[in-house]
Amino acid sequence: MAMTLVEKILSEKSGLDVRAGDIIVAPVDIAFVQDGTGPLTISQFQACSFERLANPLTSIIFLDHAAPSASRELSNDHNRLREFAKRNGAQLFEIGDGISHQLIAESYASPGEIIIGADSHTGMAGALGAFATGMGSTDVAIALSLGKTWLRVPESFKVIINGQLSKGVCAKDIALYLVGNLGADGATYKALEFCGDGIAYLTMSERLTIASMAVEAGAKVGLFPSDEITHSYLEHHGRGQKYRPLEPEPDASYERVIKIDATRLEPMVAKPHSVDNTALVRELEDMKVQQVFIGTCSNGRLEDLAVATEILRGRKRHPDTRFIVAPASRQVLSEAIQAGYIQALVNAGAVIAPPGCAACLGVHHGVLGDGEVCLSTANRNFKGRMGNPEAFIYLASPATAAATAIAGCIADPREMM
Amino acid sequence: MLRGKAFKFGDNISTDLISPGRYFHLRSDLPELAKHVMEDADPSFASRVKPGDFVVAGKDFGLGSSREHAPLVIKMAGVSAVLAKTAAKIFFRNAFNIGLPVLICDTDKINEGDELEIDLTAGTIKNLSTGAELTFGKIPEVMLKILNEGGLVPYIKKYGDFAL
Ligand code: SF4
């Protein structure tokens, strides 16, 4: 029987001929934690009396969630992680280096690999054709030491994207449309496999945005085939030799097929307090917004800052609307400086936060006040997510975010381009 | 045999509601973090829950972040099992890894405050308050093995590897 892309990768990795539903033990190519999940991983690692890492070069610790640290307790956690890395030879990315998933994409992930991270958005590396999935601290502690994990081979949903997005409509709108369509638990335990003529129009940055949101429908991974776009992304990041083409076998069987006509999509938002609570931007115009946030693993890349800059150049944020931008990594920040985006955004009234998760998870860099509304390019809008259960978070694309920062209320970017 | 009272919650209880991100700095001080368990879903939960009690919820319990602190603080509050119509994948796996069973069943048949008796091996839930009897979905074999050892750490300490 023909294999889905997931079955193909997991068969190769486990050395067995596996199908959806099988339980396997497979080698892990890359395992990582961040500063929120890492301390517990170390405790579990020690509780198992483990003494060494199976693969120090691909065992990674990212200090991205509270970066720079927002409190004494978090500083102590950071130090514990730094010490662990030093002692065991794990790789450490410091505060300001960027968000784990962005750095995994820039510097590590390759097609056909198995990647597990103690962070729910690990599935983002599926954009590069890797089987990547989020787990908890204990699972990652075991993987760090044994170099393997157990997995249930997931059934796949086939998501066919046809056509090209129109101007002002972004990959984020595809992701929001998809999650709205599937529901927040519509793909629980499943893999999403993307295909269709439309994916040829999607840059790696856009694929990463879509894959980052797969977990918002409950999926284990959002997987793209590995093609020429993957190839040039890998080359650009100095590991072109890791490229290999990968796609599902023709006639593979899928549990469900979802079709998206990209040409017909419009700017969308997810309303509070769930990601599947979607609506069209034009249905919400005039909703006042006190804070706009552009950043996160979902939309903090150079291309996202470029889209925002295109709209904001020569304009100013609305006086009643704060505007925070957090580049996803040091490389993004540095390229955005060279391209002049940072200057244009600062001129437009933006606060530039350090590369990292920043305001996304409610620890620092933009916690909301009571009753406030934020429009964010993040992947989550749960109650309390940005540090205050009395606040309201709308999710949208970087284009919609830029238009909203200017208008002071939710605005359609197509009218400002 | 598990026995305790039901604390009812609705659908889509995210890990942000179970263990809010604003207490991020307490993650290495679990007893302190546990004081805020379920705080944004029901601020009075932590003070009312007793050892043995159950968290009973609707669909997609534990969606969102991979923080294992979410099932951990529930377990630390004394809760002996989570009952839900469905559970998010990372939460589900994390809960078994730390020795907290998550049972998938029709929670509409359970009301706030009902007294429940659960037999994990027989797979039955007795609602002592209403007399109703429920069954729960089969726990995947791997996870049952892990649970029987008290979690993934004791499991790995015993077997030294995955003994599937
Ligand atoms: S940016 Fe937000 S969603 Fe992404 S890893 Fe950081 S906290 Fe998680």
Coordinates of C-alpha atoms and ligand atoms in Angstrom, one line a residue:
Chain A
M1 CA 0.0 0.0 0.0
A2 CA 1.3 3.5 -0.9
M3 CA 2.7 5.5 1.9
T4 CA 1.9 9.0 3.2
L5 CA 4.9 11.2 3.8
V6 CA 4.7 10.5 7.5
E7 CA 4.7 6.7 7.0
K8 CA 7.6 7.1 4.6
I9 CA 9.8 9.0 7.0
L10 CA 8.9 6.9 10.0
S11 CA 9.4 3.6 8.1
E12 CA 12.9 4.7 7.0
K13 CA 13.8 5.9 10.5
S14 CA 12.5 2.8 12.4
G15 CA 13.8 0.4 9.8
L16 CA 10.3 -1.2 9.6
D17 CA 7.5 -1.0 7.1
V18 CA 5.1 1.1 9.3
R19 CA 1.6 2.3 8.8
A20 CA -0.7 4.7 10.6
G21 CA -1.6 3.3 14.0
D22 CA 1.6 1.4 14.5
I23 CA 3.6 2.0 17.7
I24 CA 7.3 2.4 17.0
V25 CA 10.6 3.2 18.8
A26 CA 12.6 5.5 16.5
P27 CA 15.9 7.3 16.7
V28 CA 15.7 11.0 17.4
D29 CA 17.9 13.3 15.3
I30 CA 17.4 16.5 17.2
A31 CA 16.0 17.0 20.7
F32 CA 15.6 20.3 22.4
V33 CA 14.1 22.3 25.3
Q34 CA 13.4 25.9 26.0
D35 CA 13.7 27.8 29.2
G36 CA 10.2 27.1 30.3
T37 CA 10.3 23.3 29.9
G38 CA 14.1 22.8 30.3
P39 CA 14.5 23.0 34.1
L40 CA 11.9 20.2 34.5
T41 CA 13.7 18.2 31.8
I42 CA 17.0 18.5 33.7
S43 CA 15.2 17.3 36.9
Q44 CA 13.8 14.3 35.1
F45 CA 17.1 13.6 33.4
Q46 CA 18.7 13.5 36.8
A47 CA 15.9 11.5 38.4
C48 CA 16.6 8.8 35.8
S49 CA 20.3 9.0 36.9
F50 CA 21.3 9.6 33.3
E51 CA 24.8 10.8 32.9
R52 CA 25.3 11.6 29.3
L53 CA 23.6 12.9 26.2
A54 CA 23.2 10.5 23.2
N55 CA 23.9 13.3 20.7
P56 CA 25.4 16.4 22.3
L57 CA 25.7 18.2 18.9
T58 CA 21.9 18.0 18.3
S59 CA 20.8 18.3 22.0
I60 CA 19.9 21.9 22.2
I61 CA 18.8 24.4 24.9
F62 CA 17.1 27.6 23.9
L63 CA 16.7 30.6 26.2
D64 CA 13.9 32.3 24.4
H65 CA 10.7 32.4 26.4
A66 CA 11.9 34.9 29.1
A67 CA 14.7 36.6 27.3
P68 CA 16.3 38.6 28.8
S69 CA 15.1 37.2 32.1
A70 CA 12.2 39.0 33.8
S71 CA 12.9 37.9 37.4
R72 CA 15.3 36.4 39.8
E73 CA 13.7 33.0 39.7
L74 CA 13.9 32.9 35.8
S75 CA 17.6 34.0 36.0
N76 CA 18.3 31.1 38.3
D77 CA 16.5 28.8 35.8
H78 CA 18.6 30.1 33.0
N79 CA 21.8 29.5 35.0
R80 CA 20.8 26.0 35.7
L81 CA 20.3 25.4 32.0
R82 CA 23.6 27.1 31.1
E83 CA 25.4 24.9 33.6
F84 CA 23.8 21.7 32.3
A85 CA 24.8 22.6 28.8
K86 CA 28.4 23.2 29.8
R87 CA 28.6 20.0 31.8
N88 CA 27.1 17.7 29.2
G89 CA 28.2 19.4 26.0
A90 CA 24.7 20.4 24.9
Q91 CA 24.3 23.3 22.5
L92 CA 23.1 26.5 24.1
F93 CA 21.4 29.4 22.4
E94 CA 21.5 32.5 24.6
I95 CA 18.9 35.2 25.2
G96 CA 18.6 37.3 22.1
D97 CA 19.6 34.5 19.7
G98 CA 16.0 33.9 18.9
I99 CA 13.0 31.5 19.2
S100 CA 13.7 27.8 19.3
H101 CA 11.6 26.9 16.2
Q102 CA 13.1 29.6 14.1
L103 CA 16.7 28.6 15.0
I104 CA 15.8 24.9 14.4
A105 CA 14.6 26.0 10.9
E106 CA 17.6 28.2 10.2
S107 CA 20.4 26.0 11.6
Y108 CA 19.2 22.4 12.1
A109 CA 16.2 20.8 10.5
S110 CA 16.6 18.8 7.4
P111 CA 14.1 16.7 5.3
G112 CA 13.4 13.2 6.6
E113 CA 14.7 13.8 10.2
I114 CA 12.9 13.1 13.4
I115 CA 12.9 16.2 15.7
I116 CA 11.3 16.4 19.1
G117 CA 11.2 19.4 21.3
A118 CA 9.7 20.3 24.7
D119 CA 7.5 22.9 23.1
S120 CA 4.2 22.5 21.4
H121 CA 5.1 24.3 18.2
T122 CA 8.0 21.9 17.4
G123 CA 5.9 20.7 14.5
M124 CA 6.9 23.9 12.6
A125 CA 10.0 22.1 11.3
G126 CA 7.6 20.0 9.3
A127 CA 7.8 22.9 6.8
L128 CA 11.3 21.5 5.9
G129 CA 10.0 17.9 5.4
A130 CA 11.0 16.7 8.9
F131 CA 8.8 14.7 11.2
A132 CA 8.8 17.2 14.1
T133 CA 6.6 17.1 17.1
G134 CA 6.2 18.7 20.5
M135 CA 6.4 16.6 23.7
G136 CA 6.8 17.2 27.4
S137 CA 9.8 17.6 29.5
T138 CA 10.0 13.9 30.6
D139 CA 9.8 12.5 27.0
V140 CA 12.6 14.9 25.9
A141 CA 14.7 14.0 28.9
I142 CA 14.6 10.4 27.9
A143 CA 15.3 11.2 24.2
L144 CA 18.3 13.3 25.2
S145 CA 19.8 10.4 26.9
L146 CA 18.6 7.3 25.0
G147 CA 18.6 9.1 21.6
K148 CA 15.2 7.6 20.8
T149 CA 11.5 7.9 21.6
W150 CA 8.3 6.0 21.1
L151 CA 5.7 7.2 18.7
R152 CA 2.3 6.2 17.4
V153 CA 2.4 6.7 13.6
P154 CA -0.3 9.2 13.0
E155 CA -3.0 9.1 10.3
S156 CA -2.6 11.9 7.9
F157 CA -5.0 14.5 6.6
K158 CA -4.2 15.8 3.1
V159 CA -4.5 19.5 2.8
I160 CA -4.5 20.6 -0.9
I161 CA -3.7 24.2 -1.4
N162 CA -4.5 25.5 -4.9
G163 CA -3.6 28.8 -6.5
Q164 CA -1.8 31.9 -5.3
L165 CA -2.8 34.3 -2.6
S166 CA -3.8 37.8 -3.7
K167 CA -2.0 40.9 -2.5
G168 CA -2.5 41.7 1.2
V169 CA -3.5 38.1 1.9
C170 CA -0.8 36.1 3.8
A171 CA 0.1 32.5 4.7
K172 CA -1.3 33.3 8.1
D173 CA -4.7 33.7 6.5
I174 CA -4.3 30.2 5.1
A175 CA -3.4 28.9 8.5
L176 CA -6.3 30.7 10.2
Y177 CA -8.7 29.5 7.6
L178 CA -7.5 25.9 8.0
V179 CA -7.8 26.0 11.8
G180 CA -11.2 27.6 11.7
N181 CA -12.3 24.9 9.3
L182 CA -10.9 22.0 11.2
G183 CA -11.6 23.3 14.7
A184 CA -9.1 23.4 17.6
D185 CA -9.3 19.6 18.0
G186 CA -10.2 18.7 14.5
A187 CA -6.8 17.1 13.8
T188 CA -5.9 15.7 17.2
Y189 CA -3.3 12.9 17.0
K190 CA -3.2 13.4 13.2
A191 CA -0.6 14.7 10.8
L192 CA -1.4 17.4 8.3
E193 CA 0.3 16.9 4.9
F194 CA 0.3 19.8 2.6
C195 CA 0.3 19.5 -1.2
G196 CA -1.3 21.1 -4.3
D197 CA -0.1 23.5 -7.0
G198 CA -0.4 26.3 -4.5
I199 CA 2.5 25.2 -2.4
A200 CA 4.9 26.1 -5.2
Y201 CA 4.0 29.8 -4.5
L202 CA 4.7 29.5 -0.8
T203 CA 8.2 30.6 0.4
M204 CA 9.8 28.7 3.2
S205 CA 8.9 31.5 5.6
E206 CA 5.2 31.1 4.6
R207 CA 5.4 27.3 4.9
L208 CA 6.8 27.8 8.4
T209 CA 3.9 30.0 9.3
I210 CA 1.4 27.4 8.2
A211 CA 3.2 24.5 9.8
S212 CA 3.5 26.5 13.1
M213 CA -0.2 26.6 13.3
A214 CA -0.9 22.9 12.7
V215 CA -0.9 22.2 16.4
E216 CA -3.7 24.7 16.8
A217 CA -5.9 22.1 15.1
G218 CA -4.4 19.5 17.5
A219 CA -2.1 18.0 14.9
K220 CA 1.3 16.3 15.7
V221 CA 3.0 17.9 12.7
G222 CA 2.3 20.1 9.7
L223 CA 4.4 18.5 7.0
F224 CA 5.4 19.9 3.6
P225 CA 7.1 17.9 0.9
S226 CA 10.8 18.7 0.4
D227 CA 11.3 20.4 -3.0
E228 CA 13.3 23.1 -4.7
I229 CA 12.1 25.7 -2.2
T230 CA 13.4 23.5 0.6
H231 CA 16.6 23.1 -1.4
S232 CA 17.2 26.8 -1.8
Y233 CA 16.3 27.5 1.9
L234 CA 18.8 24.9 3.0
E235 CA 21.5 26.4 0.7
H236 CA 20.8 29.9 1.9
H237 CA 21.4 28.6 5.5
G238 CA 24.6 26.8 4.6
R239 CA 23.5 23.2 4.5
G240 CA 22.4 22.6 1.0
Q241 CA 24.1 19.2 1.1
K242 CA 21.4 18.1 3.5
Y243 CA 18.7 18.4 0.8
R244 CA 16.9 15.5 -0.5
P245 CA 13.6 15.5 -2.3
L246 CA 10.8 13.9 -0.4
E247 CA 7.1 13.5 -1.1
P248 CA 4.3 11.1 -0.3
E249 CA 3.8 8.1 -2.6
P250 CA 1.1 8.7 -5.2
D251 CA -2.2 7.1 -4.2
A252 CA -1.3 7.1 -0.5
S253 CA -4.4 6.9 1.5
Y254 CA -5.5 9.8 3.7
E255 CA -8.1 9.8 6.5
R256 CA -9.4 13.2 5.2
V257 CA -8.9 15.6 2.4
I258 CA -9.3 19.3 2.8
K259 CA -9.1 21.7 -0.2
I260 CA -8.2 25.3 0.1
D261 CA -8.5 27.7 -2.9
A262 CA -5.8 30.3 -2.0
T263 CA -7.1 32.7 -4.7
R264 CA -10.3 33.2 -2.8
L265 CA -9.0 33.8 0.7
E266 CA -9.3 37.1 2.4
P267 CA -7.6 38.6 5.5
M268 CA -8.8 36.8 8.6
V269 CA -8.7 37.0 12.3
A270 CA -9.1 34.5 15.2
K271 CA -11.2 36.1 17.9
P272 CA -10.8 35.6 21.6
H273 CA -10.4 33.1 23.2
S274 CA -9.7 30.3 20.8
V275 CA -7.8 30.0 17.5
D276 CA -10.7 28.3 15.7
N277 CA -13.0 31.3 16.4
T278 CA -12.2 32.8 13.1
A279 CA -13.9 35.7 11.1
L280 CA -13.0 37.9 8.2
V281 CA -11.2 41.1 8.9
R282 CA -13.9 43.1 7.2
E283 CA -16.5 41.7 9.7
L284 CA -14.5 43.2 12.6
E285 CA -13.4 46.6 11.3
D286 CA -13.8 49.4 13.9
M287 CA -12.8 47.1 16.8
K288 CA -10.5 49.3 18.8
V289 CA -7.0 47.9 19.5
Q290 CA -4.7 49.1 22.3
Q291 CA -1.7 47.0 21.3
V292 CA -0.4 45.4 18.1
F293 CA 2.3 42.8 18.3
I294 CA 4.3 41.5 15.3
G295 CA 6.6 38.6 16.1
T296 CA 6.6 34.9 17.3
C297 CA 7.6 31.7 15.7
S298 CA 4.5 32.0 13.6
N299 CA 5.3 35.5 12.0
G300 CA 8.5 37.1 13.2
R301 CA 10.5 36.4 10.1
L302 CA 12.2 38.8 7.7
E303 CA 9.4 38.3 5.1
D304 CA 6.9 39.2 7.8
L305 CA 8.7 42.4 8.8
A306 CA 9.0 43.2 5.0
V307 CA 5.2 43.0 4.6
A308 CA 4.7 45.2 7.7
T309 CA 7.3 47.7 6.5
E310 CA 5.7 48.0 3.1
I311 CA 2.5 49.1 4.7
L312 CA 4.0 51.2 7.5
R313 CA 6.7 53.0 5.7
G314 CA 6.1 56.8 5.9
R315 CA 3.1 56.2 8.2
K316 CA 2.7 56.3 11.9
R317 CA 1.0 54.1 14.5
H318 CA -2.3 55.4 15.8
P319 CA -1.6 57.5 19.0
D320 CA -3.8 55.2 21.1
T321 CA -2.2 52.0 19.8
R322 CA 1.1 50.7 21.1
F323 CA 3.1 48.7 18.6
I324 CA 5.7 46.0 19.5
V325 CA 7.9 44.2 17.0
A326 CA 10.0 41.2 18.0
P327 CA 12.2 39.6 15.3
A328 CA 12.2 35.8 15.5
S329 CA 16.0 35.5 15.6
R330 CA 19.3 37.4 15.7
Q331 CA 19.7 36.7 12.0
V332 CA 16.2 38.1 11.2
L333 CA 17.0 41.2 13.3
S334 CA 20.3 41.7 11.5
E335 CA 18.9 41.2 8.0
A336 CA 16.0 43.5 8.9
I337 CA 18.5 46.2 10.0
Q338 CA 20.4 45.9 6.7
A339 CA 17.2 46.0 4.7
G340 CA 16.1 49.2 6.4
Y341 CA 12.9 47.6 7.9
I342 CA 13.9 48.2 11.5
Q343 CA 14.4 52.0 10.8
A344 CA 11.1 52.2 9.0
L345 CA 9.3 50.4 11.8
V346 CA 10.9 52.5 14.5
N347 CA 10.0 55.7 12.5
A348 CA 6.4 54.4 12.4
G349 CA 6.4 54.2 16.2
A350 CA 7.4 50.6 16.9
V351 CA 9.1 49.3 20.0
I352 CA 11.7 46.7 18.9
A353 CA 11.8 43.8 21.5
P354 CA 14.7 41.5 21.6
P355 CA 14.6 38.4 19.4
G356 CA 12.7 35.7 21.3
C357 CA 9.1 34.9 22.2
A358 CA 8.6 38.4 23.7
A359 CA 4.9 39.3 24.4
C360 CA 3.6 35.9 23.1
L361 CA 3.2 34.1 26.3
G362 CA 2.5 36.7 29.0
V363 CA 5.8 36.8 30.9
H364 CA 7.2 40.1 29.8
H365 CA 7.6 42.6 26.9
G366 CA 4.0 43.6 26.5
V367 CA 1.6 42.1 29.1
L368 CA -1.9 43.4 28.6
G369 CA -4.0 45.6 30.9
D370 CA -7.5 44.7 32.1
G371 CA -10.1 44.9 29.3
E372 CA -7.4 45.7 26.7
V373 CA -7.5 44.3 23.1
C374 CA -4.4 43.2 21.4
L375 CA -4.0 42.2 17.7
S376 CA -1.1 39.8 17.5
T377 CA 0.6 37.7 14.8
A378 CA 1.1 34.9 17.4
N379 CA -0.4 31.4 17.1
R380 CA -2.5 31.5 20.3
N381 CA -5.2 33.7 21.8
F382 CA -6.2 31.7 24.8
K383 CA -7.6 33.5 27.8
G384 CA -4.7 34.7 29.9
R385 CA -2.2 33.9 27.2
M386 CA -0.6 37.4 27.2
G387 CA -0.4 37.5 31.0
N388 CA -3.9 38.8 31.8
P389 CA -7.1 36.7 31.8
E390 CA -9.1 40.0 31.6
A391 CA -7.6 40.9 28.2
F392 CA -8.7 40.0 24.6
I393 CA -6.4 38.7 21.9
Y394 CA -7.1 38.7 18.2
L395 CA -4.7 36.8 15.8
A396 CA -4.0 38.0 12.3
S397 CA -1.3 38.3 9.6
P398 CA 1.6 40.8 9.7
A399 CA -0.2 42.8 7.0
T400 CA -3.4 43.0 9.0
A401 CA -1.3 43.9 12.1
A402 CA 0.5 46.7 10.3
A403 CA -2.8 48.1 9.0
T404 CA -4.3 47.9 12.4
A405 CA -1.4 49.7 14.1
I406 CA -2.0 52.6 11.7
A407 CA -5.8 52.7 12.0
G408 CA -6.0 52.0 15.8
C409 CA -8.7 49.5 15.1
I410 CA -8.8 46.2 13.2
A411 CA -8.2 47.1 9.5
D412 CA -8.0 45.5 6.1
P413 CA -4.4 45.7 4.8
R414 CA -5.6 45.7 1.2
E415 CA -6.9 49.2 1.6
M416 CA -3.5 50.5 2.6
M417 CA -1.3 48.9 -0.1
Chain B
M1 CA -9.8 1.7 43.2
L2 CA -10.0 5.5 43.0
R3 CA -12.6 7.5 44.9
G4 CA -13.4 11.1 45.2
K5 CA -15.6 14.1 44.2
A6 CA -16.0 15.5 40.7
F7 CA -15.0 19.1 39.9
K8 CA -16.6 20.0 36.6
F9 CA -15.1 22.1 33.8
G10 CA -16.2 23.0 30.3
D11 CA -14.7 22.4 26.9
N12 CA -11.3 23.7 25.7
I13 CA -9.6 24.0 29.0
S14 CA -6.1 25.2 27.8
T15 CA -2.8 24.7 29.6
D16 CA -2.9 28.5 30.1
L17 CA -6.1 28.1 32.2
I18 CA -4.5 25.1 34.1
S19 CA -1.2 26.7 34.8
P20 CA -1.1 30.3 33.6
G21 CA 2.0 31.7 31.9
R22 CA 2.2 34.6 34.3
Y23 CA 3.5 32.2 36.9
F24 CA 6.3 31.2 34.6
H25 CA 8.8 32.2 37.2
L26 CA 7.5 29.6 39.6
R27 CA 8.2 26.6 37.4
S28 CA 11.1 25.5 39.4
D29 CA 9.1 25.9 42.6
L30 CA 6.4 23.3 42.0
P31 CA 4.7 23.5 45.4
E32 CA 4.3 27.3 44.9
L33 CA 3.2 26.8 41.2
A34 CA 0.6 24.2 42.3
K35 CA -1.1 26.8 44.5
H36 CA -2.4 28.3 41.2
V37 CA -3.7 25.1 39.7
M38 CA -6.7 25.7 37.4
E39 CA -6.7 29.3 38.6
D40 CA -8.1 30.9 35.4
A41 CA -10.7 28.2 35.0
D42 CA -11.9 28.3 38.6
P43 CA -10.1 30.4 41.1
S44 CA -11.6 28.5 44.1
F45 CA -10.5 25.0 42.8
A46 CA -7.1 24.9 44.6
S47 CA -8.7 25.6 48.0
R48 CA -11.6 23.2 47.6
V49 CA -10.0 20.1 46.0
K50 CA -9.2 17.2 48.3
P51 CA -6.9 14.2 47.8
G52 CA -8.5 11.6 45.5
D53 CA -10.8 14.1 43.7
F54 CA -11.3 14.2 40.0
V55 CA -11.1 16.9 37.3
V56 CA -14.0 16.3 35.0
A57 CA -14.1 18.2 31.7
G58 CA -15.5 18.5 28.2
K59 CA -13.6 18.2 25.0
D60 CA -10.0 18.9 24.1
F61 CA -8.8 19.2 27.7
G62 CA -5.2 20.5 28.0
L63 CA -4.9 22.0 24.6
G64 CA -2.1 24.5 23.9
S65 CA 1.4 24.5 25.4
S66 CA 3.5 21.4 26.0
R67 CA 4.2 22.5 29.6
E68 CA 4.2 19.3 31.6
H69 CA 3.6 21.5 34.6
A70 CA 0.0 21.4 33.7
P71 CA -0.7 17.7 34.6
L72 CA 1.9 18.0 37.3
V73 CA 0.1 20.7 39.3
I74 CA -3.2 18.8 38.9
K75 CA -1.5 15.7 40.3
M76 CA 0.1 17.7 43.1
A77 CA -3.3 19.1 44.1
G78 CA -4.2 15.5 44.9
V79 CA -6.3 14.8 41.9
S80 CA -6.3 11.0 41.1
A81 CA -7.6 11.2 37.5
V82 CA -8.7 13.6 34.8
L83 CA -11.9 12.6 33.0
A84 CA -12.7 14.3 29.7
K85 CA -14.6 13.8 26.5
T86 CA -11.3 14.2 24.6
A87 CA -7.9 15.4 25.5
A88 CA -5.2 17.2 23.6
K89 CA -2.3 15.0 22.5
I90 CA 0.7 16.5 24.3
F91 CA -1.3 16.8 27.6
F92 CA -2.5 13.3 27.3
R93 CA 1.0 11.8 26.9
N94 CA 2.5 14.1 29.6
A95 CA -0.2 13.2 32.1
F96 CA 0.6 9.4 31.8
N97 CA 4.3 10.2 31.9
I98 CA 4.0 11.8 35.3
G99 CA 1.6 9.1 36.5
L100 CA -1.8 10.9 36.2
P101 CA -4.4 8.9 34.3
V102 CA -6.6 10.7 31.8
L103 CA -9.8 8.8 31.1
I104 CA -11.8 9.4 28.0
C105 CA -15.6 9.1 28.7
D106 CA -19.0 10.7 28.4
T107 CA -18.6 13.3 31.1
D108 CA -22.1 14.7 30.5
K109 CA -23.2 11.9 32.9
I110 CA -21.2 13.5 35.7
N111 CA -22.3 16.6 37.7
E112 CA -20.3 18.9 39.8
G113 CA -19.8 17.4 43.2
D114 CA -20.8 13.8 42.3
E115 CA -19.0 11.1 44.2
L116 CA -17.2 8.7 41.8
E117 CA -15.5 5.4 42.2
I118 CA -13.2 4.3 39.4
D119 CA -11.7 0.9 38.7
L120 CA -8.8 1.4 36.4
T121 CA -8.2 -2.2 35.6
A122 CA -11.9 -3.0 35.0
G123 CA -12.3 0.2 33.1
T124 CA -15.4 1.3 35.0
I125 CA -16.6 4.5 36.5
K126 CA -19.4 4.3 39.1
N127 CA -21.3 7.5 39.8
L128 CA -22.3 6.9 43.4
S129 CA -24.4 10.1 43.5
T130 CA -26.6 9.2 40.5
G131 CA -26.1 5.5 40.3
A132 CA -25.0 5.7 36.7
E133 CA -22.3 3.4 35.4
L134 CA -19.8 4.6 32.8
T135 CA -17.0 3.0 30.9
F136 CA -13.9 4.8 29.6
G137 CA -11.9 4.4 26.4
K138 CA -9.2 1.8 26.4
I139 CA -5.9 3.3 27.6
P140 CA -3.2 2.7 25.0
E141 CA -1.1 -0.3 26.1
V142 CA 2.2 1.6 26.1
M143 CA 0.7 4.3 28.3
L144 CA -0.9 1.8 30.7
K145 CA 2.5 0.2 31.2
I146 CA 4.0 3.6 31.9
L147 CA 1.2 4.4 34.3
N148 CA 1.5 1.1 36.1
E149 CA 5.1 1.9 36.9
G150 CA 4.0 5.3 38.3
G151 CA 5.3 7.3 35.3
L152 CA 8.0 7.4 32.6
V153 CA 10.9 8.1 35.0
P154 CA 10.3 5.0 37.2
Y155 CA 9.5 3.0 34.0
I156 CA 12.8 3.9 32.4
K157 CA 14.7 3.3 35.7
K158 CA 13.2 -0.2 35.8
Y159 CA 13.6 -1.2 32.2
G160 CA 16.5 1.1 31.1
D161 CA 14.8 1.4 27.7
F162 CA 11.4 1.4 26.0
A163 CA 10.2 -2.2 26.6
L164 CA 7.2 -2.0 24.3
Ligands
SF4_1 S1 6.8 32.6 20.0 FE1 5.1 32.0 21.3 S2 4.2 30.2 20.3 FE2 6.3 30.4 19.5 S3 7.6 29.2 20.9 FE3 7.6 31.3 21.7 S4 5.9 31.3 23.2 FE4 5.6 29.5 21.9

